[in-house]
Amino acid sequence: MSNVLVCVSGGIAAYKACELVRSLQKAGCAVRVAMTKAACEFVGPITFEALTHEKVLVDLFEENDDPIAHITFSDWADVAVVCPATGNVMAKMVAGIADDALTATLLACDCPVLVAPAMNVRMWKNAATQANVQVLRDRGVHVVMPDTGLLACGDIGEGKLAPVEDIANAVLQVAKGASRPQDLAGKTIVINAGPTREAIDPVRFIANASTGKMGYAIATEALARGAKVRLVSGPVSIEAPAGAEVIPVVSAAQMLEASLEAFEGADAAICTAAVADYTPKRKADHKLKKSVERLDIIELVETEDILAALSARKGERVVIGFAAETNDLIAYAQAKLARKGCDLIVANDVSRKDSTFGADTSKISFVSADGVEELETMPLPEVAHAIIDRLAHLLGERA
Ligand code: CTP
């Protein structure tokens, strides 16, 4: 059971924090609440006291049975979630301002923190708010992004509190991560992910169906286990996990260069990316015109194998590759293990609906010099967990 501190700041969405408290309790969490005085204008502390059977922290000096309540609350919390997070409270978090009970408690929290922003669309879009959200994210705060819709002020736009269910799920996910073994603490892991795009001309390219979900799930798990993660990512449309150092790339050549650079000083690399095997020999500097130029024949040259290049430089370090196959999965994976020189191949049968590109589950097998281990179909976070278990084991063997 996790202890969740719900921090309610002063916006109209404050009433939705009551629902969040209930959802978290139903999921088995112990919940306490801290509020700003502005939040009390929208919902009374009595409501939260009735829900939690705990004293609600509003003022450090008034209800004084505990003179250091901000320390007591922050010590108690396994996870803190600011819901709703106003622009003002996020600005204070960024600056480290602790001028009320809620911000003092947040400043004292060393547990994972989530924020669920909610405000008027113009306040949300303001450059100051956007910059503050980015700083919080860079510091490892999890941001549950607001939705677009009709706002309480009557405007339509981005700034509506995310659905309470999504916020509760994000808290539970983080709480689960917070109780993970920190067996990758002090390790730096390079993960490449997503597709690459090989330009034909300024508007056309060759790509593939990779979504990056697998690599991003592995990055999330590695971070939860205490690793520093360098995420070399091709173009994807999913949100990077908080705390990862993201190195965006487009082409296979850029991914090779970025992966090699990121591998310097790192302890391991996991190559999940669907790297293009071929790239156009010539990239036109203007849009090719089919009436004038040939578009039916594009001459291709092979790209360099990133996994093989990292494996050649690894020394005592650990390198893990993937094999996405539609047939003869294990035989092809074994051939790749030998050809590329990595420590482990995660073989993935992409002919299966529950294991293909874009799926939220995967059925993998581990193929290494020690043999083959076939796993059941699992949701991606559990697949990532199993892969990181293997990585931690391999790193442990080298130590
Ligand atoms: N890979 C790589 N660089 C490439 C091609 C592939 O690093 N230029 C890596 C992938 O990230 C993956 C592994 O090699 O970890 C296997 O990729 P896959 O596409 O399954 O195999 P290929 O080597 O491309 O061989 P084939 O297309 O014949 O299956």
Short mmCIF file of C-alpha atoms and ligand atoms in Angstrom, two decimals:
data_model
loop_
_atom_site.label_atom_id
_atom_site.label_comp_id
_atom_site.label_asym_id
_atom_site.label_seq_id
_atom_site.Cartn_x
_atom_site.Cartn_y
_atom_site.Cartn_z
CA MET A 1 0.00 0.00 0.00
CA SER A 2 1.35 3.41 -0.96
CA ASN A 3 1.04 6.66 0.95
CA VAL A 4 -0.13 9.33 -1.48
CA LEU A 5 -0.09 13.02 -0.62
CA VAL A 6 -2.67 14.92 -2.69
CA CYS A 7 -1.75 18.62 -2.89
CA VAL A 8 -4.70 20.76 -3.90
CA SER A 9 -4.00 24.23 -5.25
CA GLY A 10 -6.49 26.98 -5.94
CA GLY A 11 -8.35 26.45 -9.19
CA ILE A 12 -11.92 25.55 -9.99
CA ALA A 13 -10.81 21.98 -10.75
CA ALA A 14 -10.03 21.63 -7.01
CA TYR A 15 -13.38 19.88 -6.57
CA LYS A 16 -12.12 17.07 -8.81
CA ALA A 17 -9.39 16.34 -6.25
CA CYS A 18 -12.16 14.80 -4.07
CA GLU A 19 -12.75 12.21 -6.76
CA LEU A 20 -9.01 11.62 -7.07
CA VAL A 21 -8.78 10.94 -3.33
CA ARG A 22 -11.61 8.38 -3.62
CA SER A 23 -10.04 6.66 -6.66
CA LEU A 24 -6.69 6.34 -4.93
CA GLN A 25 -8.31 4.99 -1.78
CA LYS A 26 -10.25 2.44 -3.81
CA ALA A 27 -6.96 1.33 -5.36
CA GLY A 28 -5.64 0.66 -1.85
CA CYS A 29 -3.62 3.84 -1.21
CA ALA A 30 -3.52 5.72 2.07
CA VAL A 31 -4.24 9.37 1.23
CA ARG A 32 -3.52 12.63 3.02
CA VAL A 33 -4.29 16.10 1.69
CA ALA A 34 -2.48 19.44 1.76
CA MET A 35 -4.25 22.53 0.40
CA THR A 36 -3.46 26.13 -0.34
CA LYS A 37 -5.71 28.78 1.19
CA ALA A 38 -6.92 29.60 -2.33
CA ALA A 39 -7.98 25.95 -2.79
CA CYS A 40 -10.10 26.28 0.37
CA GLU A 41 -12.13 28.93 -1.46
CA PHE A 42 -13.26 26.17 -3.86
CA VAL A 43 -13.56 23.11 -1.57
CA GLY A 44 -13.52 23.05 2.21
CA PRO A 45 -10.84 21.10 4.06
CA ILE A 46 -13.72 19.40 5.93
CA THR A 47 -14.65 17.56 2.73
CA PHE A 48 -11.17 16.07 2.51
CA GLU A 49 -11.05 15.37 6.24
CA ALA A 50 -14.29 13.42 5.92
CA LEU A 51 -12.89 11.47 2.97
CA THR A 52 -9.46 10.71 4.44
CA HIS A 53 -10.17 10.67 8.21
CA GLU A 54 -6.93 12.63 8.48
CA LYS A 55 -6.16 16.21 9.38
CA VAL A 56 -5.79 18.32 6.23
CA LEU A 57 -2.69 20.51 6.09
CA VAL A 58 -3.55 24.11 5.22
CA ASP A 59 -1.57 26.32 7.54
CA LEU A 60 1.73 25.64 9.26
CA PHE A 61 1.04 27.96 12.16
CA GLU A 62 -2.67 27.85 12.94
CA GLU A 63 -3.71 24.27 13.77
CA ASN A 64 -0.59 23.52 15.64
CA ASP A 65 -0.46 20.07 17.16
CA ASP A 66 2.55 19.41 14.90
CA PRO A 67 4.99 22.33 14.57
CA ILE A 68 6.74 20.71 11.62
CA ALA A 69 3.73 19.31 9.77
CA HIS A 70 5.32 19.98 6.34
CA ILE A 71 8.20 17.66 7.28
CA THR A 72 5.86 15.05 8.77
CA PHE A 73 3.68 15.01 5.64
CA SER A 74 6.63 14.88 3.22
CA ASP A 75 8.29 12.09 5.24
CA TRP A 76 5.07 10.10 5.19
CA ALA A 77 4.47 10.38 1.43
CA ASP A 78 5.66 7.71 -1.03
CA VAL A 79 4.28 9.82 -3.88
CA ALA A 80 2.92 13.38 -4.04
CA VAL A 81 0.48 14.61 -6.67
CA VAL A 82 -0.46 18.24 -7.19
CA CYS A 83 -4.07 18.25 -8.42
CA PRO A 84 -5.01 20.64 -9.76
CA ALA A 85 -1.64 22.34 -10.30
CA THR A 86 -2.17 26.04 -10.98
CA GLY A 87 0.33 28.08 -12.97
CA ASN A 88 1.21 29.82 -9.73
CA VAL A 89 2.00 26.68 -7.76
CA MET A 90 4.15 25.30 -10.59
CA ALA A 91 6.07 28.58 -10.78
CA LYS A 92 6.70 28.32 -7.03
CA MET A 93 7.87 24.73 -7.38
CA VAL A 94 10.32 25.78 -10.08
CA ALA A 95 11.68 28.62 -7.95
CA GLY A 96 11.73 26.58 -4.74
CA ILE A 97 9.40 29.03 -3.02
CA ALA A 98 7.89 27.63 0.17
CA ASP A 99 5.63 30.40 1.45
CA ASP A 100 2.69 28.24 2.53
CA ALA A 101 2.07 24.77 3.93
CA LEU A 102 1.58 23.14 0.52
CA THR A 103 4.70 24.53 -1.17
CA ALA A 104 6.81 24.01 1.97
CA THR A 105 5.72 20.36 1.98
CA LEU A 106 6.53 19.97 -1.72
CA LEU A 107 9.96 21.52 -1.18
CA ALA A 108 10.62 18.93 1.51
CA CYS A 109 9.43 15.98 -0.62
CA ASP A 110 12.13 13.66 -1.90
CA CYS A 111 9.58 11.16 -3.20
CA PRO A 112 8.34 11.12 -6.83
CA VAL A 113 6.06 14.07 -7.60
CA LEU A 114 3.34 14.40 -10.24
CA VAL A 115 1.56 17.54 -11.34
CA ALA A 116 -1.81 17.66 -13.10
CA PRO A 117 -2.09 21.22 -14.42
CA ALA A 118 -5.46 22.91 -14.93
CA MET A 119 -6.02 26.53 -15.87
CA ASN A 120 -7.35 28.92 -18.49
CA VAL A 121 -5.94 28.24 -21.95
CA ARG A 122 -4.06 31.56 -22.14
CA MET A 123 -2.48 31.00 -18.73
CA TRP A 124 -1.49 27.49 -19.84
CA LYS A 125 -0.04 28.68 -23.17
CA ASN A 126 1.85 31.52 -21.53
CA ALA A 127 5.58 31.12 -22.19
CA ALA A 128 6.29 31.30 -18.44
CA THR A 129 3.97 28.36 -17.69
CA GLN A 130 5.32 26.32 -20.59
CA ALA A 131 8.91 26.97 -19.51
CA ASN A 132 8.05 26.02 -15.92
CA VAL A 133 6.43 22.76 -17.04
CA GLN A 134 9.59 21.94 -19.01
CA VAL A 135 11.84 22.67 -16.00
CA LEU A 136 9.68 20.46 -13.78
CA ARG A 137 9.80 17.68 -16.36
CA ASP A 138 13.60 18.00 -16.66
CA ARG A 139 13.83 17.63 -12.90
CA GLY A 140 11.91 14.36 -13.05
CA VAL A 141 8.45 15.61 -12.08
CA HIS A 142 5.77 13.63 -13.93
CA VAL A 143 3.37 15.88 -15.80
CA VAL A 144 -0.16 14.60 -16.45
CA MET A 145 -0.96 16.84 -19.38
CA PRO A 146 -4.23 18.82 -19.41
CA ASP A 147 -6.94 18.07 -21.94
CA THR A 148 -8.50 20.31 -24.53
CA GLY A 149 -12.16 21.19 -24.04
CA LEU A 150 -14.62 23.66 -22.61
CA LEU A 151 -12.97 25.38 -19.65
CA ALA A 152 -14.78 26.64 -16.57
CA CYS A 153 -14.19 30.24 -17.71
CA GLY A 154 -16.14 29.52 -20.92
CA ASP A 155 -13.07 29.47 -23.20
CA ILE A 156 -12.42 26.43 -25.32
CA GLY A 157 -8.85 25.19 -25.43
CA GLU A 158 -6.11 23.32 -23.68
CA GLY A 159 -6.03 23.61 -19.90
CA LYS A 160 -8.80 21.29 -18.70
CA LEU A 161 -7.68 18.95 -15.93
CA ALA A 162 -6.88 15.49 -17.31
CA PRO A 163 -9.55 12.87 -16.50
CA VAL A 164 -9.30 11.90 -12.82
CA GLU A 165 -8.96 8.27 -13.82
CA ASP A 166 -5.85 9.08 -15.89
CA ILE A 167 -4.33 11.02 -12.99
CA ALA A 168 -5.05 8.17 -10.57
CA ASN A 169 -3.50 5.66 -12.99
CA ALA A 170 -0.40 7.83 -13.41
CA VAL A 171 -0.05 8.07 -9.60
CA LEU A 172 -0.42 4.29 -9.23
CA GLN A 173 2.13 3.68 -11.98
CA VAL A 174 4.64 6.02 -10.32
CA ALA A 175 3.89 4.50 -6.90
CA LYS A 176 4.65 1.08 -8.34
CA GLY A 177 7.92 2.42 -9.74
CA ALA A 178 8.80 4.01 -6.41
CA SER A 179 8.77 0.61 -4.77
CA ARG A 180 11.03 -0.93 -7.46
CA PRO A 181 14.48 -2.22 -6.47
CA GLN A 182 17.07 0.41 -7.29
CA ASP A 183 19.31 -2.18 -8.92
CA LEU A 184 20.40 0.13 -11.75
CA ALA A 185 21.37 3.03 -9.48
CA GLY A 186 24.62 4.58 -10.69
CA LYS A 187 24.31 2.97 -14.15
CA THR A 188 23.90 4.82 -17.43
CA ILE A 189 21.89 3.04 -20.09
CA VAL A 190 21.63 4.04 -23.74
CA ILE A 191 18.35 3.08 -25.37
CA ASN A 192 17.60 3.73 -29.01
CA ALA A 193 13.98 3.65 -30.07
CA GLY A 194 11.45 4.35 -32.79
CA PRO A 195 11.82 4.32 -36.56
CA THR A 196 14.31 6.21 -38.70
CA ARG A 197 13.43 8.29 -41.74
CA GLU A 198 15.61 8.14 -44.82
CA ALA A 199 15.14 11.17 -47.02
CA ILE A 200 14.53 10.78 -50.74
CA ASP A 201 14.07 14.49 -51.22
CA PRO A 202 12.95 17.34 -48.89
CA VAL A 203 9.36 16.04 -48.74
CA ARG A 204 9.64 12.27 -49.20
CA PHE A 205 11.24 9.64 -47.04
CA ILE A 206 11.42 5.89 -46.39
CA ALA A 207 10.30 4.86 -42.89
CA ASN A 208 8.68 1.94 -41.08
CA ALA A 209 5.82 1.18 -38.68
CA SER A 210 7.78 1.43 -35.40
CA THR A 211 6.02 3.56 -32.76
CA GLY A 212 8.82 3.60 -30.18
CA LYS A 213 6.50 2.14 -27.51
CA MET A 214 8.82 -0.75 -26.62
CA GLY A 215 11.93 1.42 -26.26
CA TYR A 216 10.05 4.06 -24.26
CA ALA A 217 8.60 1.39 -21.93
CA ILE A 218 12.11 0.05 -21.34
CA ALA A 219 13.38 3.58 -20.68
CA THR A 220 10.56 4.11 -18.14
CA GLU A 221 11.46 0.89 -16.34
CA ALA A 222 15.21 1.62 -16.34
CA LEU A 223 14.53 5.07 -14.83
CA ALA A 224 12.27 3.54 -12.17
CA ARG A 225 15.10 1.18 -11.24
CA GLY A 226 17.48 4.10 -10.67
CA ALA A 227 19.35 4.26 -14.00
CA LYS A 228 20.32 7.36 -15.92
CA VAL A 229 18.80 6.95 -19.36
CA ARG A 230 20.03 8.40 -22.66
CA LEU A 231 17.13 7.89 -25.06
CA VAL A 232 18.20 8.21 -28.69
CA SER A 233 14.85 8.51 -30.40
CA GLY A 234 13.69 8.52 -33.99
CA PRO A 235 10.52 10.50 -34.83
CA VAL A 236 7.65 9.22 -32.64
CA SER A 237 4.44 10.72 -31.35
CA ILE A 238 4.57 9.46 -27.77
CA GLU A 239 5.66 11.37 -24.69
CA ALA A 240 9.18 10.67 -23.38
CA PRO A 241 9.41 9.40 -19.78
CA ALA A 242 10.21 12.06 -17.21
CA GLY A 243 13.88 12.18 -16.33
CA ALA A 244 15.23 10.64 -19.56
CA GLU A 245 17.84 12.56 -21.53
CA VAL A 246 16.23 12.55 -24.97
CA ILE A 247 18.48 12.81 -28.02
CA PRO A 248 16.18 13.26 -31.03
CA VAL A 249 17.40 11.97 -34.39
CA VAL A 250 15.82 11.39 -37.78
CA SER A 251 18.00 9.22 -40.03
CA ALA A 252 19.88 5.96 -39.48
CA ALA A 253 23.18 7.83 -39.90
CA GLN A 254 22.18 10.32 -37.16
CA MET A 255 21.03 7.48 -34.93
CA LEU A 256 24.37 5.72 -35.39
CA GLU A 257 26.35 8.85 -34.51
CA ALA A 258 24.14 9.72 -31.50
CA SER A 259 24.14 6.13 -30.19
CA LEU A 260 27.93 5.85 -30.41
CA GLU A 261 28.38 9.18 -28.65
CA ALA A 262 25.82 8.32 -25.93
CA PHE A 263 27.54 4.95 -25.38
CA GLU A 264 30.74 6.72 -24.29
CA GLY A 265 30.88 6.41 -20.53
CA ALA A 266 27.66 4.36 -20.42
CA ASP A 267 27.32 0.90 -18.89
CA ALA A 268 24.92 -0.72 -21.35
CA ALA A 269 22.96 -0.19 -24.55
CA ILE A 270 19.59 -1.56 -25.63
CA CYS A 271 18.88 -1.28 -29.36
CA THR A 272 15.12 -1.33 -29.79
CA ALA A 273 15.06 1.01 -32.79
CA ALA A 274 13.72 -0.15 -36.13
CA VAL A 275 16.66 1.25 -38.05
CA ALA A 276 16.23 1.49 -41.81
CA ASP A 277 18.40 -1.16 -43.45
CA TYR A 278 18.78 0.92 -46.61
CA THR A 279 18.92 4.61 -47.39
CA PRO A 280 18.68 6.42 -50.74
CA LYS A 281 22.11 6.72 -52.34
CA ARG A 282 21.38 10.29 -53.36
CA LYS A 283 19.14 12.68 -51.42
CA ALA A 284 17.75 15.29 -53.78
CA ASP A 285 18.03 18.86 -52.49
CA HIS A 286 14.77 19.80 -54.21
CA LYS A 287 11.40 18.10 -54.53
CA LEU A 288 11.70 15.56 -57.32
CA LYS A 289 9.21 16.12 -60.15
CA LYS A 290 7.79 12.94 -61.57
CA SER A 291 7.29 14.58 -64.93
CA VAL A 292 11.01 15.35 -65.17
CA GLU A 293 12.89 13.00 -62.84
CA ARG A 294 12.75 9.29 -62.12
CA LEU A 295 10.77 8.39 -59.04
CA ASP A 296 10.13 4.78 -59.95
CA ILE A 297 13.70 3.73 -59.29
CA ILE A 298 15.45 4.89 -56.13
CA GLU A 299 18.94 3.52 -55.73
CA LEU A 300 19.62 2.43 -52.15
CA VAL A 301 22.75 1.77 -50.12
CA GLU A 302 22.94 -0.27 -46.93
CA THR A 303 23.08 1.59 -43.61
CA GLU A 304 25.64 0.74 -40.97
CA ASP A 305 24.46 -1.69 -38.30
CA ILE A 306 24.28 0.29 -35.03
CA LEU A 307 23.88 -2.77 -32.82
CA ALA A 308 26.97 -4.38 -34.38
CA ALA A 309 28.95 -1.12 -34.07
CA LEU A 310 28.08 -0.79 -30.35
CA SER A 311 28.82 -4.48 -29.73
CA ALA A 312 32.24 -4.10 -31.38
CA ARG A 313 33.08 -1.31 -28.89
CA LYS A 314 31.46 -2.74 -25.78
CA GLY A 315 34.37 -4.43 -23.98
CA GLU A 316 32.96 -5.53 -20.61
CA ARG A 317 29.78 -3.56 -21.11
CA VAL A 318 26.38 -5.06 -21.93
CA VAL A 319 24.65 -4.66 -25.29
CA ILE A 320 21.15 -5.99 -25.98
CA GLY A 321 19.52 -6.15 -29.41
CA PHE A 322 16.10 -7.00 -30.78
CA ALA A 323 14.99 -9.26 -33.58
CA ALA A 324 11.61 -8.49 -35.07
CA GLU A 325 10.64 -11.48 -37.20
CA THR A 326 7.55 -12.93 -38.82
CA ASN A 327 8.87 -16.50 -39.15
CA ASP A 328 11.69 -18.74 -37.91
CA LEU A 329 11.97 -16.43 -34.91
CA ILE A 330 14.49 -18.30 -32.78
CA ALA A 331 16.76 -19.40 -35.64
CA TYR A 332 16.96 -15.84 -37.00
CA ALA A 333 17.50 -14.44 -33.51
CA GLN A 334 20.36 -16.87 -32.87
CA ALA A 335 21.94 -15.89 -36.19
CA LYS A 336 21.66 -12.20 -35.23
CA LEU A 337 23.20 -12.84 -31.81
CA ALA A 338 26.26 -14.37 -33.48
CA ARG A 339 26.45 -11.90 -36.39
CA LYS A 340 26.06 -8.74 -34.33
CA GLY A 341 28.14 -9.82 -31.32
CA CYS A 342 25.71 -8.61 -28.62
CA ASP A 343 25.04 -10.28 -25.25
CA LEU A 344 21.33 -10.92 -25.65
CA ILE A 345 18.69 -10.78 -28.37
CA VAL A 346 15.09 -10.08 -27.47
CA ALA A 347 13.18 -11.92 -30.17
CA ASN A 348 9.77 -10.58 -31.01
CA ASP A 349 7.24 -12.33 -33.26
CA VAL A 350 5.71 -9.38 -35.11
CA SER A 351 3.38 -11.61 -37.12
CA ARG A 352 1.23 -11.93 -33.97
CA LYS A 353 -1.45 -9.31 -33.33
CA ASP A 354 -0.51 -9.22 -29.63
CA SER A 355 3.16 -8.62 -30.43
CA THR A 356 3.27 -6.46 -33.53
CA PHE A 357 4.39 -2.84 -34.02
CA GLY A 358 2.16 -0.48 -32.06
CA ALA A 359 0.64 -3.18 -29.81
CA ASP A 360 0.46 -2.57 -26.06
CA THR A 361 1.50 -6.16 -25.38
CA SER A 362 4.36 -8.26 -26.64
CA LYS A 363 5.42 -11.88 -26.73
CA ILE A 364 9.17 -12.12 -26.50
CA SER A 365 11.87 -14.74 -26.13
CA PHE A 366 15.35 -14.19 -24.73
CA VAL A 367 18.07 -15.64 -26.92
CA SER A 368 21.61 -15.72 -25.57
CA ALA A 369 24.64 -17.98 -25.36
CA ASP A 370 22.95 -19.58 -22.35
CA GLY A 371 19.95 -20.70 -24.40
CA VAL A 372 16.40 -19.64 -25.18
CA GLU A 373 13.71 -18.53 -22.74
CA GLU A 374 10.19 -18.01 -24.10
CA LEU A 375 7.92 -15.64 -22.18
CA GLU A 376 4.13 -15.35 -22.20
CA THR A 377 2.37 -12.42 -23.89
CA MET A 378 2.53 -9.51 -21.41
CA PRO A 379 1.69 -5.80 -21.32
CA LEU A 380 4.68 -3.66 -22.38
CA PRO A 381 5.53 -2.42 -18.85
CA GLU A 382 5.90 -6.06 -17.74
CA VAL A 383 7.94 -6.91 -20.83
CA ALA A 384 10.18 -3.95 -20.00
CA HIS A 385 10.44 -5.21 -16.42
CA ALA A 386 11.61 -8.64 -17.63
CA ILE A 387 14.17 -7.10 -20.00
CA ILE A 388 15.58 -4.84 -17.29
CA ASP A 389 15.75 -7.86 -14.93
CA ARG A 390 17.94 -9.56 -17.55
CA LEU A 391 20.06 -6.44 -17.97
CA ALA A 392 20.54 -6.08 -14.20
CA HIS A 393 21.57 -9.73 -14.04
CA LEU A 394 24.11 -9.33 -16.87
CA LEU A 395 25.52 -6.16 -15.28
CA GLY A 396 25.74 -8.00 -11.94
CA GLU A 397 27.75 -10.79 -13.57
CA ARG A 398 30.27 -8.26 -14.95
CA ALA A 399 30.71 -6.40 -11.65
N1 CTP B 1 19.84 -2.73 -36.15
C1 CTP B 1 20.77 -1.73 -36.06
N2 CTP B 1 21.18 -1.08 -37.18
C2 CTP B 1 20.70 -1.41 -38.40
C3 CTP B 1 19.74 -2.45 -38.50
C4 CTP B 1 19.33 -3.09 -37.36
O1 CTP B 1 21.22 -1.40 -34.97
N3 CTP B 1 21.12 -0.75 -39.45
C5 CTP B 1 19.46 -3.42 -34.91
C6 CTP B 1 18.03 -3.21 -34.44
O2 CTP B 1 17.95 -2.07 -33.60
C7 CTP B 1 17.76 -4.49 -33.69
C8 CTP B 1 18.61 -5.52 -34.43
O3 CTP B 1 19.60 -4.80 -35.13
O4 CTP B 1 18.23 -4.42 -32.35
C9 CTP B 1 17.89 -6.41 -35.38
O5 CTP B 1 17.13 -5.63 -36.26
P1 CTP B 1 16.21 -6.33 -37.34
O6 CTP B 1 15.56 -5.27 -38.17
O7 CTP B 1 15.35 -7.37 -36.71
O8 CTP B 1 17.29 -7.13 -38.18
P2 CTP B 1 18.27 -6.71 -39.31
O9 CTP B 1 19.65 -6.68 -38.78
O10 CTP B 1 17.80 -5.46 -39.98
O11 CTP B 1 18.16 -7.96 -40.31
P3 CTP B 1 16.91 -8.41 -41.22
O12 CTP B 1 16.27 -7.16 -41.73
O13 CTP B 1 17.52 -9.25 -42.27
O14 CTP B 1 16.01 -9.21 -40.33
#
